[in-house]
Amino acid sequence: MLRKSGFILLLFAAALLAQEKVKFEVRVYSPKLPDTAAVYITGNQTAFGGWNPSGAKLNKLNDTLWTGVYYFDKCTDLEYKFTLGTWKFEALNRDGLIPPNHRHKLCEDYVSEIRVEKWGGITGGFKGQVTGNTKIFNLPGRDLIAGRDLIVWLPPSYESDPGREYPLLLMHDGQNIFDPATSAFGVDWQIDEAADSLMRSGRIPDVIIAGLYNSRARSKEYTPGDTGTAFMKYIVDEVIPLLKKEFRVKEGRENLYTGGSSAGGTISFMLVWNYPELFSGAMCFSPAFKIGSLDVVKYPQNHDGPEKGLRFYFDNGGAGLEARLQPGLDEMIKELNRIGYTEGRDYIVVIDKEAEHNEPAWAKRIPAALLWFLSGVK
């Protein structure tokens, strides 16, 4: 009986230890801010606002110091950044660039002291810049899908060669791909600069690139479900016909591709898998294929029909969320191999183990994706 009681006490003590809370204090020092400015912490914890740039306001102690105190379970992995309420006004480093996320494994009380001398939009940061010519359309909504903007980037030869037709690349999260001024995080993919450079060097043919903006329903539109199905039909029935009507898009599925990152990589895969008669390939950057309740690996798992003739560019980083996405990407590749897809012929995989889940990382990898799809296109 005594042994049993002792065992119960040990279990109780272990449970108390597991529930131990550790204090995390943050101190942000920043001179030269307006009197009305508010500083926010945003990150991977609910207490940090869950990456909402205005979700967790810090306390202002004086004109240069903002603080916050939080309690978490022992050895919680913290990842966080600072803003003035929107991603446009994100904390920058001394060079005026967006720094990596701050990270800390909180196994004991810890004070994070951060000095911010520059903020996007105020004391430095990225200004709007697009290389080349673009046109913007305001699309009406339909059914479950809200209206949104569509930005179209035209290659250098488009105006000077009026008889020429072009392949088309449709990108998701369109506000993030061309211009840092419209990007949700203040940094764009620089796909315009990458494409322009590759075209002028003759490494890829000229291509039209369209960016379809996301909406507040992004998570539902970009994943399986009624809204995701409606979003795909919206692209097929509304967006692609508009692009073919307004621009000289070359006919044939081999001239139509799509791409995106994270959930944008998810919907890119879903779109080509469900409409292989229209699209020939997808660029899936840091794709969310299988994480939590989300499962897109089931598409090839349940496939018993004919070969779809699709090509894929897959990539991923290794830091933060990227590590959690890797198992889903591994499972997707395994299933594609099982049904006859071959690496190097039907798909390639690019892994950068140091890369984070953000626009600068995808901007670094976009040239490889453009080369994979377009270097052999005539």
Tab-separated table of C-alpha atoms in Angstrom:
chain	number	residue	atom	x	y	z
A	1	MET	CA	0.000	0.000	0.000
A	2	LEU	CA	2.894	2.359	0.879
A	3	ARG	CA	4.564	1.611	-2.447
A	4	LYS	CA	1.345	2.461	-4.279
A	5	SER	CA	0.962	5.724	-2.343
A	6	GLY	CA	4.558	6.655	-3.102
A	7	PHE	CA	4.021	5.962	-6.793
A	8	ILE	CA	0.915	8.181	-6.806
A	9	LEU	CA	2.870	10.974	-5.110
A	10	LEU	CA	5.592	10.698	-7.753
A	11	LEU	CA	3.007	10.948	-10.510
A	12	PHE	CA	1.452	13.959	-8.804
A	13	ALA	CA	4.841	15.646	-8.477
A	14	ALA	CA	5.600	14.940	-12.150
A	15	ALA	CA	2.259	16.449	-13.146
A	16	LEU	CA	2.988	19.579	-11.107
A	17	LEU	CA	6.420	19.853	-12.710
A	18	ALA	CA	4.912	19.485	-16.187
A	19	GLN	CA	2.517	22.344	-15.422
A	20	GLU	CA	5.280	24.647	-14.160
A	21	LYS	CA	5.080	28.095	-15.664
A	22	VAL	CA	8.112	30.141	-16.677
A	23	LYS	CA	8.195	33.913	-17.017
A	24	PHE	CA	9.091	35.610	-20.295
A	25	GLU	CA	9.660	39.359	-20.209
A	26	VAL	CA	10.289	41.462	-23.281
A	27	ARG	CA	11.712	44.975	-23.352
A	28	VAL	CA	11.719	46.932	-26.596
A	29	TYR	CA	13.831	50.077	-26.761
A	30	SER	CA	13.047	52.368	-29.689
A	31	PRO	CA	13.830	56.094	-29.981
A	32	LYS	CA	12.226	58.642	-32.305
A	33	LEU	CA	8.713	57.200	-32.421
A	34	PRO	CA	5.623	59.443	-32.555
A	35	ASP	CA	3.968	60.099	-29.183
A	36	THR	CA	0.887	58.179	-30.294
A	37	ALA	CA	2.801	55.116	-31.507
A	38	ALA	CA	2.047	51.719	-29.973
A	39	VAL	CA	4.426	48.754	-30.106
A	40	TYR	CA	3.142	45.198	-30.475
A	41	ILE	CA	4.686	41.751	-30.125
A	42	THR	CA	3.430	39.122	-32.565
A	43	GLY	CA	4.385	35.479	-32.785
A	44	ASN	CA	3.595	31.798	-32.537
A	45	GLN	CA	1.807	31.932	-29.165
A	46	THR	CA	-1.771	33.023	-28.480
A	47	ALA	CA	-0.433	35.503	-25.921
A	48	PHE	CA	1.578	37.068	-28.754
A	49	GLY	CA	-1.500	37.453	-30.939
A	50	GLY	CA	-0.885	34.386	-33.106
A	51	TRP	CA	0.997	36.381	-35.794
A	52	ASN	CA	-1.680	39.071	-35.816
A	53	PRO	CA	0.465	42.230	-36.141
A	54	SER	CA	-1.811	44.134	-33.743
A	55	GLY	CA	-2.842	41.266	-31.478
A	56	ALA	CA	-0.629	41.870	-28.416
A	57	LYS	CA	0.096	45.448	-27.407
A	58	LEU	CA	3.096	46.126	-25.161
A	59	ASN	CA	3.003	48.502	-22.178
A	60	LYS	CA	4.639	51.877	-22.735
A	61	LEU	CA	6.885	52.760	-19.766
A	62	ASN	CA	8.385	55.916	-21.255
A	63	ASP	CA	9.129	57.528	-24.621
A	64	THR	CA	11.677	54.858	-25.553
A	65	LEU	CA	10.684	51.668	-23.688
A	66	TRP	CA	7.808	49.198	-24.149
A	67	THR	CA	7.482	46.006	-22.101
A	68	GLY	CA	5.404	42.866	-21.716
A	69	VAL	CA	5.379	39.952	-19.268
A	70	TYR	CA	4.033	36.498	-20.192
A	71	TYR	CA	3.960	33.045	-18.620
A	72	PHE	CA	4.338	29.811	-20.570
A	73	ASP	CA	4.810	26.117	-19.874
A	74	LYS	CA	8.410	25.220	-19.195
A	75	CYS	CA	10.556	24.751	-22.334
A	76	THR	CA	7.988	26.298	-24.699
A	77	ASP	CA	9.451	27.259	-28.086
A	78	LEU	CA	8.884	30.967	-28.668
A	79	GLU	CA	9.045	32.737	-32.016
A	80	TYR	CA	8.205	36.429	-32.272
A	81	LYS	CA	8.626	39.810	-33.994
A	82	PHE	CA	7.574	43.402	-33.326
A	83	THR	CA	5.358	45.855	-35.211
A	84	LEU	CA	3.634	49.206	-34.800
A	85	GLY	CA	0.288	47.552	-35.487
A	86	THR	CA	0.606	46.379	-39.107
A	87	TRP	CA	3.164	44.420	-41.116
A	88	LYS	CA	3.859	47.583	-43.081
A	89	PHE	CA	5.393	48.994	-39.881
A	90	GLU	CA	7.471	45.985	-38.876
A	91	ALA	CA	10.688	46.287	-36.845
A	92	LEU	CA	13.738	46.346	-39.123
A	93	ASN	CA	17.432	45.806	-38.530
A	94	ARG	CA	20.056	48.545	-38.758
A	95	ASP	CA	20.313	48.082	-42.526
A	96	GLY	CA	16.593	48.728	-42.952
A	97	LEU	CA	15.879	45.079	-43.766
A	98	ILE	CA	13.380	42.713	-42.163
A	99	PRO	CA	15.323	40.488	-39.740
A	100	PRO	CA	14.699	36.793	-38.998
A	101	ASN	CA	12.170	35.919	-36.318
A	102	HIS	CA	13.421	36.091	-32.730
A	103	ARG	CA	13.507	32.587	-31.229
A	104	HIS	CA	13.959	31.271	-27.698
A	105	LYS	CA	13.328	27.959	-25.947
A	106	LEU	CA	11.902	29.098	-22.604
A	107	CYS	CA	13.175	26.596	-20.022
A	108	GLU	CA	13.744	29.225	-17.332
A	109	ASP	CA	12.767	32.828	-16.647
A	110	TYR	CA	14.114	35.018	-19.426
A	111	VAL	CA	14.271	38.698	-20.352
A	112	SER	CA	14.462	39.541	-24.061
A	113	GLU	CA	15.899	43.006	-24.641
A	114	ILE	CA	15.500	44.316	-28.177
A	115	ARG	CA	16.623	47.650	-29.608
A	116	VAL	CA	14.775	48.831	-32.731
A	117	GLU	CA	16.147	51.851	-34.555
A	118	LYS	CA	14.190	51.476	-37.774
A	119	TRP	CA	10.600	50.568	-38.569
A	120	GLY	CA	9.121	49.840	-41.968
A	121	GLY	CA	7.216	52.841	-43.321
A	122	ILE	CA	8.647	55.306	-40.780
A	123	THR	CA	12.377	55.227	-40.203
A	124	GLY	CA	13.394	53.136	-43.172
A	125	GLY	CA	12.154	50.086	-45.014
A	126	PHE	CA	10.966	49.034	-48.418
A	127	LYS	CA	9.365	51.402	-50.865
A	128	GLY	CA	7.046	50.345	-53.626
A	129	GLN	CA	8.894	49.060	-56.657
A	130	VAL	CA	7.833	46.952	-59.615
A	131	THR	CA	10.187	46.058	-62.464
A	132	GLY	CA	8.233	46.172	-65.727
A	133	ASN	CA	4.643	46.929	-66.677
A	134	THR	CA	1.605	45.765	-64.742
A	135	LYS	CA	-2.155	46.046	-65.112
A	136	ILE	CA	-4.642	45.673	-62.261
A	137	PHE	CA	-8.212	44.343	-62.477
A	138	ASN	CA	-10.831	44.479	-59.746
A	139	LEU	CA	-12.710	41.175	-60.025
A	140	PRO	CA	-16.265	40.736	-58.722
A	141	GLY	CA	-17.037	37.891	-56.346
A	142	ARG	CA	-19.137	34.813	-57.011
A	143	ASP	CA	-20.947	32.392	-54.722
A	144	LEU	CA	-18.704	31.779	-51.691
A	145	ILE	CA	-15.808	33.779	-53.142
A	146	ALA	CA	-15.319	37.470	-52.441
A	147	GLY	CA	-14.160	39.904	-55.109
A	148	ARG	CA	-10.475	40.809	-55.217
A	149	ASP	CA	-7.720	42.406	-57.238
A	150	LEU	CA	-5.755	40.663	-59.954
A	151	ILE	CA	-2.384	42.112	-60.944
A	152	VAL	CA	-0.836	41.111	-64.279
A	153	TRP	CA	2.850	41.568	-65.080
A	154	LEU	CA	3.760	41.728	-68.757
A	155	PRO	CA	7.136	40.639	-70.156
A	156	PRO	CA	9.488	43.169	-71.807
A	157	SER	CA	8.518	42.146	-75.343
A	158	TYR	CA	4.742	42.305	-74.884
A	159	GLU	CA	4.186	45.780	-76.352
A	160	SER	CA	6.945	45.640	-78.950
A	161	ASP	CA	5.911	42.266	-80.423
A	162	PRO	CA	2.101	42.497	-80.841
A	163	GLY	CA	1.760	39.213	-82.717
A	164	ARG	CA	3.407	37.084	-80.066
A	165	GLU	CA	1.616	34.796	-77.577
A	166	TYR	CA	2.926	33.883	-74.137
A	167	PRO	CA	2.800	31.174	-71.466
A	168	LEU	CA	0.909	32.175	-68.312
A	169	LEU	CA	1.870	31.697	-64.675
A	170	LEU	CA	-0.909	32.329	-62.131
A	171	MET	CA	0.386	33.027	-58.615
A	172	HIS	CA	-1.622	33.044	-55.379
A	173	ASP	CA	-1.281	35.720	-52.662
A	174	GLY	CA	-0.787	38.091	-55.577
A	175	GLN	CA	-0.257	41.198	-53.440
A	176	ASN	CA	2.985	39.679	-52.114
A	177	ILE	CA	4.811	38.778	-55.310
A	178	PHE	CA	5.690	42.022	-57.132
A	179	ASP	CA	5.669	45.032	-54.837
A	180	PRO	CA	6.866	45.418	-51.219
A	181	ALA	CA	4.406	48.294	-50.807
A	182	THR	CA	1.431	45.921	-51.174
A	183	SER	CA	2.992	42.850	-49.577
A	184	ALA	CA	1.470	41.861	-46.246
A	185	PHE	CA	4.941	41.604	-44.694
A	186	GLY	CA	6.767	44.483	-46.376
A	187	VAL	CA	8.889	42.229	-48.605
A	188	ASP	CA	7.813	40.885	-51.979
A	189	TRP	CA	8.837	37.744	-53.826
A	190	GLN	CA	10.773	39.807	-56.405
A	191	ILE	CA	9.371	37.529	-59.058
A	192	ASP	CA	9.321	40.440	-61.514
A	193	GLU	CA	13.061	41.059	-61.100
A	194	ALA	CA	13.842	37.330	-61.272
A	195	ALA	CA	11.745	36.761	-64.406
A	196	ASP	CA	13.063	39.899	-66.105
A	197	SER	CA	16.669	38.859	-65.483
A	198	LEU	CA	16.140	35.274	-66.670
A	199	MET	CA	14.311	36.456	-69.796
A	200	ARG	CA	16.931	39.027	-70.761
A	201	SER	CA	19.691	36.435	-70.340
A	202	GLY	CA	17.776	34.005	-72.567
A	203	ARG	CA	17.459	31.329	-69.892
A	204	ILE	CA	13.647	31.293	-70.027
A	205	PRO	CA	11.170	32.523	-72.644
A	206	ASP	CA	9.031	35.572	-71.973
A	207	VAL	CA	6.015	34.778	-69.797
A	208	ILE	CA	2.967	36.603	-68.438
A	209	ILE	CA	2.714	36.428	-64.645
A	210	ALA	CA	-0.612	37.078	-62.920
A	211	GLY	CA	-1.045	37.482	-59.179
A	212	LEU	CA	-4.487	36.827	-57.702
A	213	TYR	CA	-4.863	38.592	-54.349
A	214	ASN	CA	-6.045	36.611	-51.350
A	215	SER	CA	-9.000	37.483	-49.118
A	216	ARG	CA	-9.923	37.208	-45.438
A	217	ALA	CA	-11.147	33.702	-46.213
A	218	ARG	CA	-7.673	32.668	-47.407
A	219	SER	CA	-7.362	29.613	-45.150
A	220	LYS	CA	-10.673	28.191	-46.412
A	221	GLU	CA	-10.131	29.164	-50.053
A	222	TYR	CA	-6.693	27.575	-50.173
A	223	THR	CA	-7.557	24.224	-48.573
A	224	PRO	CA	-9.991	21.329	-49.201
A	225	GLY	CA	-13.659	21.978	-48.473
A	226	ASP	CA	-16.671	23.708	-49.997
A	227	THR	CA	-14.927	27.087	-50.111
A	228	GLY	CA	-11.765	25.597	-51.596
A	229	THR	CA	-13.813	23.861	-54.300
A	230	ALA	CA	-15.658	27.110	-55.046
A	231	PHE	CA	-12.356	28.988	-55.218
A	232	MET	CA	-10.933	26.562	-57.777
A	233	LYS	CA	-14.065	26.913	-59.910
A	234	TYR	CA	-13.778	30.689	-59.577
A	235	ILE	CA	-10.277	30.524	-61.034
A	236	VAL	CA	-11.275	28.151	-63.820
A	237	ASP	CA	-14.537	29.890	-64.765
A	238	GLU	CA	-13.687	33.541	-64.100
A	239	VAL	CA	-9.991	34.294	-63.706
A	240	ILE	CA	-8.427	32.236	-66.502
A	241	PRO	CA	-11.061	33.241	-69.114
A	242	LEU	CA	-10.485	36.900	-68.229
A	243	LEU	CA	-6.741	36.556	-68.632
A	244	LYS	CA	-7.128	34.804	-71.984
A	245	LYS	CA	-9.549	37.470	-73.161
A	246	GLU	CA	-7.447	40.462	-72.126
A	247	PHE	CA	-3.966	39.134	-72.967
A	248	ARG	CA	-2.270	37.066	-75.648
A	249	VAL	CA	-2.017	33.804	-73.717
A	250	LYS	CA	-0.683	30.862	-75.678
A	251	GLU	CA	-3.201	28.030	-75.948
A	252	GLY	CA	-2.556	24.575	-74.516
A	253	ARG	CA	-2.288	23.225	-70.985
A	254	GLU	CA	1.498	23.032	-71.397
A	255	ASN	CA	1.523	26.839	-71.321
A	256	LEU	CA	-0.422	27.325	-68.087
A	257	TYR	CA	1.058	26.952	-64.595
A	258	THR	CA	0.213	28.037	-61.084
A	259	GLY	CA	2.158	28.589	-57.882
A	260	GLY	CA	2.141	29.783	-54.300
A	261	SER	CA	3.600	29.345	-50.839
A	262	SER	CA	2.392	27.676	-47.647
A	263	ALA	CA	-1.403	27.317	-48.091
A	264	GLY	CA	-0.802	28.954	-51.479
A	265	GLY	CA	1.290	25.884	-52.303
A	266	THR	CA	-1.596	23.719	-51.115
A	267	ILE	CA	-4.140	25.308	-53.453
A	268	SER	CA	-1.614	25.253	-56.305
A	269	PHE	CA	-1.340	21.471	-56.002
A	270	MET	CA	-5.108	21.076	-55.606
A	271	LEU	CA	-5.802	23.226	-58.649
A	272	VAL	CA	-3.610	21.329	-61.091
A	273	TRP	CA	-4.599	17.946	-59.643
A	274	ASN	CA	-8.296	18.678	-60.117
A	275	TYR	CA	-7.921	20.475	-63.462
A	276	PRO	CA	-5.090	18.718	-65.340
A	277	GLU	CA	-6.832	19.446	-68.626
A	278	LEU	CA	-6.215	23.152	-67.989
A	279	PHE	CA	-2.913	23.294	-66.040
A	280	SER	CA	0.304	21.377	-66.602
A	281	GLY	CA	2.193	22.124	-63.407
A	282	ALA	CA	2.468	23.798	-60.024
A	283	MET	CA	5.145	25.554	-58.004
A	284	CYS	CA	4.607	24.600	-54.362
A	285	PHE	CA	6.813	26.668	-52.062
A	286	SER	CA	6.867	25.473	-48.428
A	287	PRO	CA	3.557	23.684	-49.058
A	288	ALA	CA	1.160	22.767	-46.259
A	289	PHE	CA	0.309	19.272	-47.481
A	290	LYS	CA	-0.324	17.459	-44.212
A	291	ILE	CA	-0.365	19.277	-40.903
A	292	GLY	CA	-2.980	19.228	-38.157
A	293	SER	CA	-6.338	18.373	-39.732
A	294	LEU	CA	-5.167	19.420	-43.200
A	295	ASP	CA	-4.437	16.513	-45.545
A	296	VAL	CA	-3.809	16.955	-49.267
A	297	VAL	CA	-1.654	13.825	-49.528
A	298	LYS	CA	-4.978	11.987	-49.866
A	299	TYR	CA	-5.242	13.190	-53.474
A	300	PRO	CA	-2.503	10.911	-54.851
A	301	GLN	CA	-3.280	8.275	-52.205
A	302	ASN	CA	-6.812	7.887	-53.590
A	303	HIS	CA	-5.854	8.221	-57.242
A	304	ASP	CA	-6.464	5.140	-59.372
A	305	GLY	CA	-7.097	6.805	-62.716
A	306	PRO	CA	-4.843	7.550	-65.683
A	307	GLU	CA	-1.579	9.486	-65.496
A	308	LYS	CA	-2.287	13.216	-65.169
A	309	GLY	CA	0.899	14.372	-66.910
A	310	LEU	CA	1.698	17.031	-64.314
A	311	ARG	CA	5.013	18.611	-63.324
A	312	PHE	CA	5.827	19.997	-59.881
A	313	TYR	CA	8.396	22.190	-58.242
A	314	PHE	CA	8.547	21.492	-54.478
A	315	ASP	CA	10.686	23.251	-51.914
A	316	ASN	CA	10.945	23.851	-48.185
A	317	GLY	CA	13.166	25.403	-45.552
A	318	GLY	CA	14.159	23.980	-42.204
A	319	ALA	CA	13.543	26.665	-39.569
A	320	GLY	CA	10.420	27.187	-37.484
A	321	LEU	CA	7.203	26.206	-39.280
A	322	GLU	CA	9.205	24.815	-42.210
A	323	ALA	CA	10.343	21.856	-40.091
A	324	ARG	CA	6.725	21.040	-39.240
A	325	LEU	CA	5.767	21.105	-42.927
A	326	GLN	CA	8.540	18.735	-44.044
A	327	PRO	CA	6.830	15.424	-43.059
A	328	GLY	CA	3.804	16.331	-45.183
A	329	LEU	CA	6.035	17.113	-48.165
A	330	ASP	CA	7.878	13.826	-47.655
A	331	GLU	CA	4.579	11.911	-47.645
A	332	MET	CA	3.407	13.695	-50.792
A	333	ILE	CA	6.587	12.769	-52.657
A	334	LYS	CA	6.301	9.169	-51.457
A	335	GLU	CA	2.755	8.894	-52.817
A	336	LEU	CA	3.643	10.542	-56.120
A	337	ASN	CA	6.512	8.081	-56.530
A	338	ARG	CA	4.146	5.212	-55.771
A	339	ILE	CA	1.824	6.128	-58.630
A	340	GLY	CA	4.624	6.583	-61.149
A	341	TYR	CA	6.036	10.091	-60.802
A	342	THR	CA	9.816	10.370	-61.110
A	343	GLU	CA	12.092	12.941	-59.521
A	344	GLY	CA	14.004	14.950	-62.090
A	345	ARG	CA	11.487	14.192	-64.821
A	346	ASP	CA	8.118	14.970	-63.233
A	347	TYR	CA	9.187	16.975	-60.207
A	348	ILE	CA	12.150	18.449	-58.382
A	349	VAL	CA	12.663	19.118	-54.676
A	350	VAL	CA	14.739	22.012	-53.332
A	351	ILE	CA	15.514	22.068	-49.590
A	352	ASP	CA	17.236	24.942	-47.801
A	353	LYS	CA	17.605	23.799	-44.180
A	354	GLU	CA	18.458	27.293	-42.928
A	355	ALA	CA	15.496	29.020	-44.587
A	356	GLU	CA	12.482	30.375	-42.727
A	357	HIS	CA	8.832	30.537	-43.730
A	358	ASN	CA	8.781	33.982	-45.315
A	359	GLU	CA	8.934	36.073	-48.487
A	360	PRO	CA	12.728	36.604	-48.509
A	361	ALA	CA	13.246	32.827	-48.493
A	362	TRP	CA	10.775	32.287	-51.347
A	363	ALA	CA	12.294	35.180	-53.290
A	364	LYS	CA	15.648	33.431	-53.057
A	365	ARG	CA	14.199	30.214	-54.512
A	366	ILE	CA	11.875	31.628	-57.195
A	367	PRO	CA	14.543	31.580	-59.968
A	368	ALA	CA	14.959	27.799	-59.603
A	369	ALA	CA	11.197	27.312	-59.953
A	370	LEU	CA	10.982	29.526	-63.049
A	371	LEU	CA	13.870	27.666	-64.656
A	372	TRP	CA	12.325	24.266	-63.907
A	373	PHE	CA	9.069	25.079	-65.651
A	374	LEU	CA	10.117	27.458	-68.403
A	375	SER	CA	13.660	26.693	-69.538
A	376	GLY	CA	12.368	24.079	-72.000
A	377	VAL	CA	9.298	26.016	-73.177
A	378	LYS	CA	9.391	27.399	-76.706
